[in-house]
Coordinates of C-alpha atoms in Angstrom, one line a residue:
Chain A
X1 CA 0.0 0.0 0.0
X2 CA 1.5 3.4 -1.0
X3 CA -0.8 5.9 0.8
X4 CA -1.1 8.1 -2.3
X5 CA -4.8 8.2 -2.2
X6 CA -5.1 9.2 1.4
X7 CA -7.1 12.3 2.4
X8 CA -4.1 14.3 3.7
X9 CA -6.2 17.3 4.8
X10 CA -8.2 15.1 7.2
X11 CA -5.2 13.3 8.4
X12 CA -3.4 16.6 9.0
X13 CA -6.3 17.9 11.2
X14 CA -6.3 14.7 13.2
X15 CA -2.6 14.9 13.8
X16 CA -2.6 18.6 14.7
X17 CA -5.5 18.3 17.1
X18 CA -4.9 14.9 18.7
X19 CA -1.9 12.8 17.7
X20 CA 0.7 15.6 18.1
X21 CA -0.4 16.3 21.7
X22 CA -0.3 12.6 22.5
X23 CA 3.2 12.3 21.2
X24 CA 4.6 15.3 22.9
X25 CA 2.9 14.3 26.1
X26 CA 4.6 10.9 26.0
X27 CA 8.0 12.4 25.3
X28 CA 8.0 15.0 28.1
X29 CA 10.7 17.0 26.3
X30 CA 13.1 14.1 25.7
X31 CA 15.4 14.7 22.6
X32 CA 17.0 12.2 20.4
X33 CA 18.9 12.4 17.1
X34 CA 16.7 11.9 14.1
X35 CA 17.3 8.8 12.2
X36 CA 14.7 8.7 9.5
X37 CA 13.4 11.4 7.2
X38 CA 11.0 11.6 4.3
X39 CA 10.3 13.9 1.4
X40 CA 6.7 13.5 0.5
X41 CA 3.4 12.9 2.4
X42 CA 2.8 9.4 1.1
X43 CA 6.4 8.4 1.9
X44 CA 6.1 9.9 5.4
X45 CA 2.9 8.0 6.1
X46 CA 4.5 4.8 5.0
X47 CA 7.3 5.2 7.6
X48 CA 5.0 6.6 10.2
X49 CA 2.7 3.5 9.8
X50 CA 5.7 1.1 10.0
X51 CA 7.3 2.6 13.1
X52 CA 4.1 3.2 14.9
X53 CA 2.2 -0.1 14.4
X54 CA 5.0 -2.6 14.7
X55 CA 6.4 -3.6 18.0
X56 CA 10.2 -3.4 18.4
X57 CA 12.5 -5.1 20.9
X58 CA 12.4 -3.2 24.2
X59 CA 9.1 -1.5 23.4
X60 CA 6.4 -4.1 22.7
X61 CA 3.7 -1.8 24.0
X62 CA 4.1 0.9 21.4
X63 CA 1.3 -0.2 19.1
X64 CA -1.1 -0.1 22.1
X65 CA -0.3 3.5 23.0
X66 CA -2.9 6.2 22.5
X67 CA -1.2 7.9 19.7
X68 CA -0.7 4.6 17.9
X69 CA -4.4 3.7 18.1
X70 CA -5.4 7.1 16.8
X71 CA -2.9 6.8 14.0
X72 CA -4.4 3.5 13.0
X73 CA -7.9 5.0 13.1
X74 CA -6.9 7.9 10.9
X75 CA -5.3 5.6 8.3
X76 CA -8.4 3.3 8.3
X77 CA -10.8 6.2 8.0
X78 CA -9.0 8.4 5.5
X79 CA -6.8 6.1 3.4
X80 CA -9.1 4.2 1.0
X81 CA -8.1 0.6 0.7
X82 CA -5.7 0.6 3.6
X83 CA -5.5 -3.0 4.8
X84 CA -6.0 -3.3 8.5
X85 CA -3.9 -6.3 9.1
X86 CA -3.3 -8.2 12.3
X87 CA -0.1 -7.3 14.0
X88 CA 2.3 -9.6 15.9
X89 CA 2.0 -8.8 19.6
X90 CA 5.6 -9.7 20.0
X91 CA 7.5 -12.7 21.1
X92 CA 8.9 -13.5 24.5
X93 CA 12.2 -11.7 23.8
X94 CA 10.3 -8.5 23.1
X95 CA 8.4 -8.6 26.4
X96 CA 10.7 -6.4 28.4
X97 CA 10.0 -2.7 28.3
X98 CA 12.9 -0.4 28.1
X99 CA 11.9 3.2 28.7
X100 CA 14.7 4.8 26.7
X101 CA 13.9 2.6 23.7
X102 CA 10.3 3.5 23.8
X103 CA 11.1 7.2 24.1
X104 CA 13.5 7.1 21.2
X105 CA 11.0 5.3 19.0
X106 CA 8.3 7.9 19.9
X107 CA 10.8 10.7 19.1
X108 CA 11.4 9.2 15.7
X109 CA 7.7 9.0 15.0
X110 CA 7.1 12.6 16.0
X111 CA 9.9 13.8 13.8
X112 CA 8.4 11.9 10.8
X113 CA 5.2 13.7 11.4
X114 CA 7.1 17.0 11.3
X115 CA 8.5 16.0 7.9
X116 CA 5.0 14.9 6.8
X117 CA 3.7 18.4 7.7
X118 CA 6.5 20.2 5.8
X119 CA 6.4 17.9 2.7
X120 CA 4.3 18.3 -0.5
X121 CA 1.6 15.8 -1.4
Chain B
X1 CA 20.4 6.7 18.2
X2 CA 22.1 8.7 20.9
X3 CA 20.4 11.5 22.7
X4 CA 21.3 14.9 21.5
X5 CA 24.4 16.2 23.2
X6 CA 23.1 19.3 24.9
X7 CA 25.1 22.3 26.2
X8 CA 23.4 25.2 27.8
X9 CA 25.7 27.7 25.9
X10 CA 25.2 26.3 22.4
X11 CA 22.3 28.0 20.4
X12 CA 21.2 27.0 16.9
X13 CA 18.9 29.3 14.9
X14 CA 17.7 28.7 11.4
X15 CA 17.0 32.2 10.0
X16 CA 14.0 32.0 7.6
X17 CA 15.2 28.6 6.2
X18 CA 18.1 30.4 4.6
X19 CA 21.0 30.2 7.0
X20 CA 21.8 28.3 10.1
X21 CA 23.6 30.2 12.9
X22 CA 25.3 28.2 15.6
X23 CA 26.7 30.2 18.5
X24 CA 28.5 29.0 21.6
X25 CA 29.8 30.8 24.7
X26 CA 33.2 30.5 26.3
X27 CA 32.2 27.8 28.7
X28 CA 34.5 26.5 31.4
X29 CA 34.7 23.1 29.8
X30 CA 37.1 24.2 27.0
X31 CA 38.9 27.0 28.8
X32 CA 38.5 29.6 26.0
X33 CA 40.0 27.3 23.4
X34 CA 38.9 27.5 19.8
X35 CA 36.0 25.2 19.0
X36 CA 35.5 23.8 15.5
X37 CA 32.3 22.9 13.8
X38 CA 31.6 20.4 11.1
X39 CA 28.3 19.7 9.4
X40 CA 26.6 17.7 6.7
X41 CA 23.2 17.1 5.2
X42 CA 22.1 13.6 4.7
X43 CA 24.8 11.0 4.3
X44 CA 27.4 13.3 2.7
X45 CA 30.9 13.9 4.0
X46 CA 31.3 16.2 7.0
X47 CA 32.3 19.7 5.9
X48 CA 34.1 22.4 7.9
X49 CA 32.3 25.5 8.9
X50 CA 32.3 27.9 5.9
X51 CA 32.3 31.0 8.1
X52 CA 33.2 31.5 11.7
X53 CA 32.9 34.6 13.8
X54 CA 35.1 35.4 16.7
X55 CA 34.6 36.7 20.2
X56 CA 36.4 39.6 21.7
X57 CA 39.1 37.2 23.0
X58 CA 39.9 36.2 19.5
X59 CA 38.5 32.6 19.7
X60 CA 35.7 31.2 17.7
X61 CA 32.2 31.9 19.1
X62 CA 29.9 30.8 16.3
X63 CA 29.4 29.6 12.7
X64 CA 27.0 30.4 9.9
X65 CA 26.2 27.8 7.3
X66 CA 23.6 27.4 4.6
X67 CA 20.2 25.9 5.4
X68 CA 18.4 23.2 3.4
X69 CA 14.7 22.7 3.7
X70 CA 14.9 19.0 3.4
X71 CA 17.3 16.4 4.6
X72 CA 18.8 15.9 8.0
X73 CA 21.4 18.3 9.2
X74 CA 24.1 16.9 11.4
X75 CA 26.2 19.2 13.5
X76 CA 29.4 18.2 15.3
X77 CA 31.1 20.8 17.6
X78 CA 34.6 19.8 18.9
X79 CA 37.2 21.3 21.1
X80 CA 40.9 21.7 20.3
X81 CA 41.5 18.1 21.4
X82 CA 38.9 16.6 19.2
X83 CA 36.4 15.8 22.0
X84 CA 32.8 16.2 21.1
X85 CA 31.2 19.2 22.7
X86 CA 27.9 19.3 21.0
X87 CA 26.2 17.0 18.5
X88 CA 22.8 17.2 16.9
X89 CA 21.0 15.6 13.9
X90 CA 17.6 16.8 12.8
X91 CA 16.1 18.9 10.1
X92 CA 17.4 22.5 10.0
X93 CA 13.8 23.7 10.1
X94 CA 13.5 22.3 13.7
X95 CA 15.4 25.5 14.7
X96 CA 13.3 27.8 12.5
X97 CA 13.1 31.5 13.3
X98 CA 11.1 33.3 10.6
X99 CA 11.9 36.8 9.4
X100 CA 9.4 39.4 10.6
X101 CA 6.4 40.1 8.3
X102 CA 7.0 42.9 5.9
X103 CA 4.9 45.3 3.9
X104 CA 2.2 45.2 6.5
X105 CA -0.9 47.2 5.6
X106 CA -3.5 48.5 8.1
X107 CA -7.0 49.6 6.9
X108 CA -10.1 50.7 8.7
X109 CA -13.3 49.0 7.6
X110 CA -16.7 50.6 7.5
X111 CA -17.6 48.6 10.5
X112 CA -14.9 50.2 12.6
X113 CA -12.6 47.2 12.5
X114 CA -9.0 47.2 11.3
X115 CA -7.8 44.7 8.7
X116 CA -4.1 43.9 8.9
X117 CA -2.5 42.2 5.9
X118 CA 1.0 41.1 4.7
X119 CA 2.6 39.0 2.0
X120 CA 3.1 35.3 2.7
X121 CA 6.5 33.7 3.6
X122 CA 7.9 31.3 1.2
X123 CA 7.1 28.3 3.4
X124 CA 4.0 27.0 5.2
X125 CA 3.3 26.2 8.8
X126 CA 3.3 29.7 10.3
X127 CA 0.7 31.5 12.4
X128 CA 0.7 35.2 12.8
X129 CA 0.1 37.4 15.9
X130 CA -1.2 40.9 15.6
X131 CA -0.9 43.0 18.7
X132 CA -2.6 46.4 19.3
X133 CA -2.9 48.8 22.1
X134 CA -4.1 52.4 22.5
X135 CA -1.2 54.8 21.8
X136 CA 0.7 55.9 24.9
X137 CA -0.5 52.9 26.9
X138 CA 1.8 50.8 29.0
X139 CA 4.2 48.4 27.3
X140 CA 2.3 45.5 28.7
X141 CA -1.1 46.7 27.4
X142 CA -0.9 44.8 24.1
X143 CA -3.8 42.7 23.1
X144 CA -3.2 39.8 20.7
X145 CA -5.1 38.4 17.8
X146 CA -3.8 35.3 16.2
X147 CA -4.5 33.5 12.9
X148 CA -3.1 32.1 9.7
X149 CA -1.6 34.0 6.7
X150 CA -2.2 36.5 5.3
X151 CA -4.7 38.9 6.9
X152 CA -6.3 39.3 10.3
X153 CA -9.2 41.6 11.4
X154 CA -9.0 43.3 14.7
X155 CA -12.5 44.4 16.0
X156 CA -13.9 46.5 18.7
X157 CA -11.8 49.6 18.0
X158 CA -12.8 53.2 18.2
X159 CA -11.9 55.3 15.0
X160 CA -11.7 58.4 17.2
X161 CA -8.7 56.9 19.1
X162 CA -5.1 56.2 18.2
X163 CA -3.7 52.7 18.2
X164 CA -0.3 51.1 17.9
X165 CA 0.0 47.8 15.9
X166 CA 2.8 45.2 15.5
X167 CA 2.9 41.8 13.9
X168 CA 5.1 38.7 14.1
X169 CA 5.3 35.2 12.5
X170 CA 5.2 32.2 14.8
X171 CA 6.1 28.6 13.6
X172 CA 3.4 26.1 14.5
X173 CA 4.7 23.6 17.0
X174 CA 3.0 20.7 15.2
X175 CA 4.9 21.6 12.0
X176 CA 8.3 22.4 13.3
X177 CA 8.5 21.2 16.9
X178 CA 9.1 23.0 20.2
X179 CA 12.5 24.4 19.4
X180 CA 11.3 26.7 16.7
X181 CA 10.8 30.3 17.8
X182 CA 8.7 33.3 16.7
X183 CA 10.2 36.1 14.6
X184 CA 10.9 39.5 16.0
X185 CA 8.1 42.0 16.1
X186 CA 7.7 44.4 13.3
X187 CA 8.2 48.1 14.1
X188 CA 5.2 49.6 15.8
X189 CA 2.8 51.3 13.4
X190 CA 0.5 54.0 14.6
X191 CA -3.0 54.1 13.2
X192 CA -5.9 56.6 13.6
X193 CA -9.3 57.0 12.1
X194 CA -9.7 59.7 9.6
X195 CA -11.4 62.1 12.0
X196 CA -8.6 61.7 14.6
X197 CA -5.5 62.1 12.4
X198 CA -4.7 65.4 14.1
X199 CA -4.8 63.9 17.6
X200 CA -2.5 61.1 16.6
X201 CA 0.1 63.5 15.2
X202 CA -0.4 66.0 18.1
X203 CA 1.3 63.7 20.6
X204 CA 3.5 61.2 18.7
X205 CA 5.6 58.7 20.5
X206 CA 9.1 60.1 21.1
X207 CA 11.3 59.1 18.3
X208 CA 14.8 57.8 19.4
X209 CA 16.1 59.1 16.0
X210 CA 15.7 62.7 17.1
X211 CA 17.8 62.3 20.2
X212 CA 21.3 61.7 18.7
X213 CA 21.4 64.8 16.5
X214 CA 20.4 67.2 19.4
X215 CA 22.8 65.8 21.9
X216 CA 26.1 66.8 20.2
X217 CA 24.6 70.3 19.5
X218 CA 23.7 70.8 23.1
X219 CA 27.2 69.6 24.2
X220 CA 28.8 72.0 21.8
X221 CA 26.9 74.9 23.0
X222 CA 27.6 74.1 26.6
X223 CA 31.3 73.8 25.9
X224 CA 31.3 77.2 24.0
X225 CA 29.5 78.9 26.8
X226 CA 31.9 77.5 29.4
X227 CA 34.9 78.8 27.3
X228 CA 33.4 82.2 27.0
X229 CA 32.8 82.5 30.7
X230 CA 36.4 81.4 31.4
X231 CA 37.8 84.0 29.0
X232 CA 35.7 86.7 30.6
X233 CA 36.8 85.7 34.0
X234 CA 40.4 85.9 33.1
X235 CA 40.0 89.5 32.2
X236 CA 39.1 90.4 35.8
X237 CA 42.1 91.7 37.7
X238 CA 41.1 89.8 40.9
X239 CA 40.8 86.6 39.0
X240 CA 44.1 87.2 37.2
X241 CA 45.9 88.0 40.4
X242 CA 44.4 84.9 42.1
X243 CA 45.3 82.6 39.3
X244 CA 48.7 84.0 38.1
X245 CA 51.6 83.7 40.5
X246 CA 53.1 86.9 41.8
X247 CA 56.6 87.7 40.6
X248 CA 58.6 89.7 43.3
X249 CA 59.9 93.2 42.3
X250 CA 63.5 93.7 43.3
X251 CA 63.3 97.5 42.8
X252 CA 61.9 97.8 46.3
X253 CA 64.9 96.3 47.9
X254 CA 67.5 98.2 45.8
X255 CA 66.2 101.7 45.2
X256 CA 67.6 103.3 42.1
X257 CA 69.3 100.2 40.9
X258 CA 67.1 99.7 37.9
X259 CA 65.5 103.2 37.5
X260 CA 68.8 105.2 37.6
X261 CA 71.6 102.7 36.9
X262 CA 69.7 100.3 34.6
X263 CA 70.8 97.3 36.6
X264 CA 74.5 98.3 36.8
X265 CA 75.2 97.1 40.3
X266 CA 78.8 98.4 40.3
X267 CA 77.6 101.9 39.5
X268 CA 74.8 101.6 42.0
X269 CA 77.4 100.6 44.7
X270 CA 79.6 103.6 43.9
X271 CA 76.7 105.9 44.0
X272 CA 75.5 104.5 47.3
X273 CA 78.9 104.9 48.9
X274 CA 79.0 108.5 47.6
X275 CA 75.7 109.3 49.2
X276 CA 76.6 107.6 52.5
X277 CA 76.5 109.9 55.6
X278 CA 79.9 111.3 56.7
X279 CA 81.8 109.9 59.7
X280 CA 80.7 111.3 63.0
X281 CA 83.0 113.9 64.7
X282 CA 84.2 113.4 68.2
X283 CA 81.7 115.9 69.6
X284 CA 78.9 113.9 68.0
X285 CA 80.1 110.7 69.7
X286 CA 80.1 112.4 73.1
X287 CA 76.5 113.5 72.5
X288 CA 75.4 110.0 71.7
X289 CA 77.6 107.8 73.8
X290 CA 79.5 109.0 77.0
X291 CA 83.3 108.9 76.4
X292 CA 84.7 105.9 78.3
X293 CA 88.2 105.8 79.8
X294 CA 90.6 104.2 77.5
X295 CA 92.2 101.1 79.0
X296 CA 95.2 99.7 77.3
X297 CA 95.9 96.0 77.6
X298 CA 98.9 95.0 79.5
X299 CA 100.5 93.2 76.5
X300 CA 100.5 96.4 74.5
X301 CA 97.9 95.4 71.8
X302 CA 95.2 97.8 71.0
X303 CA 91.5 96.9 71.7
X304 CA 90.1 99.2 69.0
X305 CA 90.4 98.6 65.3
X306 CA 90.1 101.6 62.8
X307 CA 87.9 100.7 59.7
X308 CA 89.8 100.9 56.4
X309 CA 88.6 102.8 53.3
X310 CA 86.7 100.8 50.6
X311 CA 89.7 100.5 48.4
X312 CA 91.4 98.4 51.1
X313 CA 88.5 96.1 51.8
X314 CA 89.7 92.5 52.6
X315 CA 89.3 89.9 49.9
X316 CA 86.5 87.3 50.2
X317 CA 86.9 83.5 50.0
X318 CA 86.2 83.6 46.2
X319 CA 88.8 86.3 45.6
X320 CA 86.3 89.1 45.2
X321 CA 86.2 92.3 47.1
X322 CA 84.0 92.6 50.1
X323 CA 81.9 95.7 50.0
X324 CA 79.7 97.0 52.9
X325 CA 76.9 99.3 52.1
X326 CA 74.3 100.4 54.6
X327 CA 75.1 97.6 56.9
X328 CA 74.9 94.9 54.2
X329 CA 78.1 93.2 53.0
X330 CA 78.5 92.0 49.5
X331 CA 81.2 90.4 47.5
X332 CA 82.0 91.8 44.1
X333 CA 83.8 89.3 41.8
X334 CA 86.6 90.1 39.6
X335 CA 84.2 90.3 36.7
X336 CA 82.4 93.1 38.5
X337 CA 79.2 91.1 39.2
X338 CA 77.8 90.9 42.7
X339 CA 77.3 87.6 44.4
X340 CA 75.3 87.1 47.5

């Protein structure tokens, strides 16, 4: 799925009014170097979806966070044809939560949203 | 990814998405040594700072480099020993500070509102703040109206009054993050309704531009007046006598030396001797002092000494003749000059 047919205006409103505040609330001012960037709105949504809805070692709970659920809802509602697939809840080695890993991942996601907002469609 | 290395004295500002300015203070960690900055966008090679600026101590205190609107900017600040002092990697726009709005236009509407408009910046994600206050109000009396580009309407104003307006651009946090900062305010613009134009101009805000030209003129006039008074005071005899040292006049001690003999001391001495009173006769001595019985010493030497004439005066230690005039004794050198 390439996210080209998404309603970017609606997704922008949801991000500005809800998701942005959830992300900054979780971060509480923590700063990390930015790893990923993107140059267009479809490309940014592709990375945002990947980093938000897939658990990673040290942060299996990320897909269950508030901002993640709202991101999933926005994509489902405003990206025609977006497949809502079942996600792996993580294996045993992912069970342990590491705060710094979760914060870093959240920071990367927020910066991808910044790039989404600054990028053309 | 590592957390951003943070120093309290390192500041990064992206001016209008055109240049990035990195400044650092002379922190205690590097003891005033030169710091060096390298940067890159994306995965390119690190490049040295293209333009440093120096502090008063002659060490680097900042760097200016070009800004790119896309791609990740990596900054690496190191001390003289190569140790990392500051490191960051994010879009340059995360440090955005827009330029102030320009060509701002203020117009009264028929409803008594004021429409404020300005041209758009070359990038999105900005909100604008328009502040207004009644003219001559306190500095803190500004009221704010916010909104998107490129015009805002301020309502509830009285066309009979005078108002001050200023505008600035503010990056949206959801677009650029929390490190972006608003622009400076525009210069204050004064606005009045058509009927109250005279009252606005009657009491304009004091312009700082008027102060500098008047100050040198006032100082010059004060200096000129002081000099005039000083010159006038010097003309007064009392002031002159008080300020100027008194030179003693020798004519009082040597009457006739300068007036009659033009400073010729030899002639003055000769004249003084000629006018000396004659020696007293024996009768005059009896009248003044009773004559005592003369007693001769037993060894035959005389107790009295008869004074010799001037031509037989004894010689002084320097070889000059000793001259006594009026009770004062002087030595006249071989050259004819008097020495005291």
